[in-house]
mmCIF file of C-alpha atoms in Angstrom:
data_model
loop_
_atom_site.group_PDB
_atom_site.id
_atom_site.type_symbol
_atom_site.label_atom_id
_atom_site.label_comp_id
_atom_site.label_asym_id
_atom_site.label_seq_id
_atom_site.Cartn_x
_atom_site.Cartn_y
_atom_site.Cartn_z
ATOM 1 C CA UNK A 1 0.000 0.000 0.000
ATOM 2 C CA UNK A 2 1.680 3.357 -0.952
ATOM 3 C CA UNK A 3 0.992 7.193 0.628
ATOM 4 C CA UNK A 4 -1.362 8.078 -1.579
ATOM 5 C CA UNK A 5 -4.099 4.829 -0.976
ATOM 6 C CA UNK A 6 -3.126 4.979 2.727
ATOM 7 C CA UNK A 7 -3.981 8.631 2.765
ATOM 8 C CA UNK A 8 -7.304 8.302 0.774
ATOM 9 C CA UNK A 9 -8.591 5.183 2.714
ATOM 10 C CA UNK A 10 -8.059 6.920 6.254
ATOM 11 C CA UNK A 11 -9.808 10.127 4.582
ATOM 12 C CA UNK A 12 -12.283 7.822 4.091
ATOM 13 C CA UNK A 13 -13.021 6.589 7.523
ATOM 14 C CA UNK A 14 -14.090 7.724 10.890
ATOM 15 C CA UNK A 15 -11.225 8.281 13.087
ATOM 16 C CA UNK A 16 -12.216 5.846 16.453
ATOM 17 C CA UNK A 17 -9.337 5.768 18.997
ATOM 18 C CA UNK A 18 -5.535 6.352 19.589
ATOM 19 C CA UNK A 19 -3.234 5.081 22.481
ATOM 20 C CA UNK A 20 -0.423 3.503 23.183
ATOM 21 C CA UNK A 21 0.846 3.687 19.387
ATOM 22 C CA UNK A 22 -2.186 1.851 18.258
ATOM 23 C CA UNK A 23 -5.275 3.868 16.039
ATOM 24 C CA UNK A 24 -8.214 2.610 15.115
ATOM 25 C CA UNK A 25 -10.357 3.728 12.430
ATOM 26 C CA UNK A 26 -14.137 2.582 11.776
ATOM 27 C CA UNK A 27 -15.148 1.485 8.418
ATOM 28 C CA UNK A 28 -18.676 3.208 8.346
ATOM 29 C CA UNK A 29 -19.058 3.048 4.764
ATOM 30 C CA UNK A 30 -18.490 -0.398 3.878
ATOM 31 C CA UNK A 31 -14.918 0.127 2.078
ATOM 32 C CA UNK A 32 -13.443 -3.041 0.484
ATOM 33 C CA UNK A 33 -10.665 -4.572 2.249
ATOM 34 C CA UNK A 34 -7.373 -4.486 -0.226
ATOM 35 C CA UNK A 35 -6.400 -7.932 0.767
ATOM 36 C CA UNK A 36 -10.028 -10.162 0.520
ATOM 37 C CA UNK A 37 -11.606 -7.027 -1.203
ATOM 38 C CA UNK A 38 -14.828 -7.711 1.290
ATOM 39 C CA UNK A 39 -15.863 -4.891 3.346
ATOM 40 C CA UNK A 40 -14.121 -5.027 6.756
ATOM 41 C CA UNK A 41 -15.226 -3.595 10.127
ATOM 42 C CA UNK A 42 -11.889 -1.339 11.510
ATOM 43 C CA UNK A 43 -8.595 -0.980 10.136
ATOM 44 C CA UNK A 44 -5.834 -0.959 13.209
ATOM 45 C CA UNK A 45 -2.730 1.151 12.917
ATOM 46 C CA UNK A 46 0.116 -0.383 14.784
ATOM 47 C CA UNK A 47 2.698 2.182 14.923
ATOM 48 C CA UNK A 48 4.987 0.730 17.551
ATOM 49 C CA UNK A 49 7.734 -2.111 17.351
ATOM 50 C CA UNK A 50 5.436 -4.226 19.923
ATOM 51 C CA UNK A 51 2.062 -3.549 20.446
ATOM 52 C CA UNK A 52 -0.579 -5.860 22.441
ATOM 53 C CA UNK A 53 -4.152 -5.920 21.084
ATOM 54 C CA UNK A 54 -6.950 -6.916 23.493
ATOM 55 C CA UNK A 55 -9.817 -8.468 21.531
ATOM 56 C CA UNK A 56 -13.565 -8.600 22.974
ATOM 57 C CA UNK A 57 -14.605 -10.831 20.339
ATOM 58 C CA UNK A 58 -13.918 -13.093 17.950
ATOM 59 C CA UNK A 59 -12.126 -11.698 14.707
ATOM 60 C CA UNK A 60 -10.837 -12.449 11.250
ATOM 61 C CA UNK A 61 -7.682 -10.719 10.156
ATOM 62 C CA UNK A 62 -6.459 -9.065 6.989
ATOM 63 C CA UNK A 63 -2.414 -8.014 7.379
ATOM 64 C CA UNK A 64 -0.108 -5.544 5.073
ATOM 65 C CA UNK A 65 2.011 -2.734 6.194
ATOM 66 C CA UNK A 66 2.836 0.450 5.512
ATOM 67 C CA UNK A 67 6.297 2.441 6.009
ATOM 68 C CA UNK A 68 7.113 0.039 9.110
ATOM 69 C CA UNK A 69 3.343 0.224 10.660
ATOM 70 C CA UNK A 70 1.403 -2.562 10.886
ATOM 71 C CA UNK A 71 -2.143 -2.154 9.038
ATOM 72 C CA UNK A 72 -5.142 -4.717 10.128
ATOM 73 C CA UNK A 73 -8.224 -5.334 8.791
ATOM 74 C CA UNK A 74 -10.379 -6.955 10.717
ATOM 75 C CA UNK A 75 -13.894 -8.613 9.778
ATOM 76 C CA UNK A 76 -16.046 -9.688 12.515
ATOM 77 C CA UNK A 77 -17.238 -13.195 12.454
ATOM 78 C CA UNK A 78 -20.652 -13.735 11.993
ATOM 79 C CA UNK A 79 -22.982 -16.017 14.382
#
């Protein structure tokens, strides 16, 4: 993923929370995921070397990166 798509997918979503070098961004308009190119539920911004993700629920995953950040994509499951 370069600048550019980076920059025009987080314009296009609704900033949700940052801390601890971790921002999360809700996917309110049903963007397609650039890995499985189905709509996903958050994209996660790692931005640190380690980071530690507490999940609530069960999740599928999407993974690329982007200038040394981690990018997620998650999907919640259904059911």
């Amino acid at each position: 993923m370069n600048d550019e798509e980076l920059d025009e997918l987080r314009s296009s979503l609704t900033p949700y929370e940052s801390s601890g070098g971790v921002t999360t961004y809700q996917n309110t308009v049903s963007i397609a995921c650039p890995a499985c190119e189905k709509p996903f539920d958050d994209l996660v911004v790692c931005e640190n070397d380690y980071n530690s993700l507490e999940l609530s629920m069960m999740l599928d995953l999407c993974v690329t990166q982007h200038d040394g950040d981690v990018l997620l994509f998650t999907h919640k499951q259904e059911g």
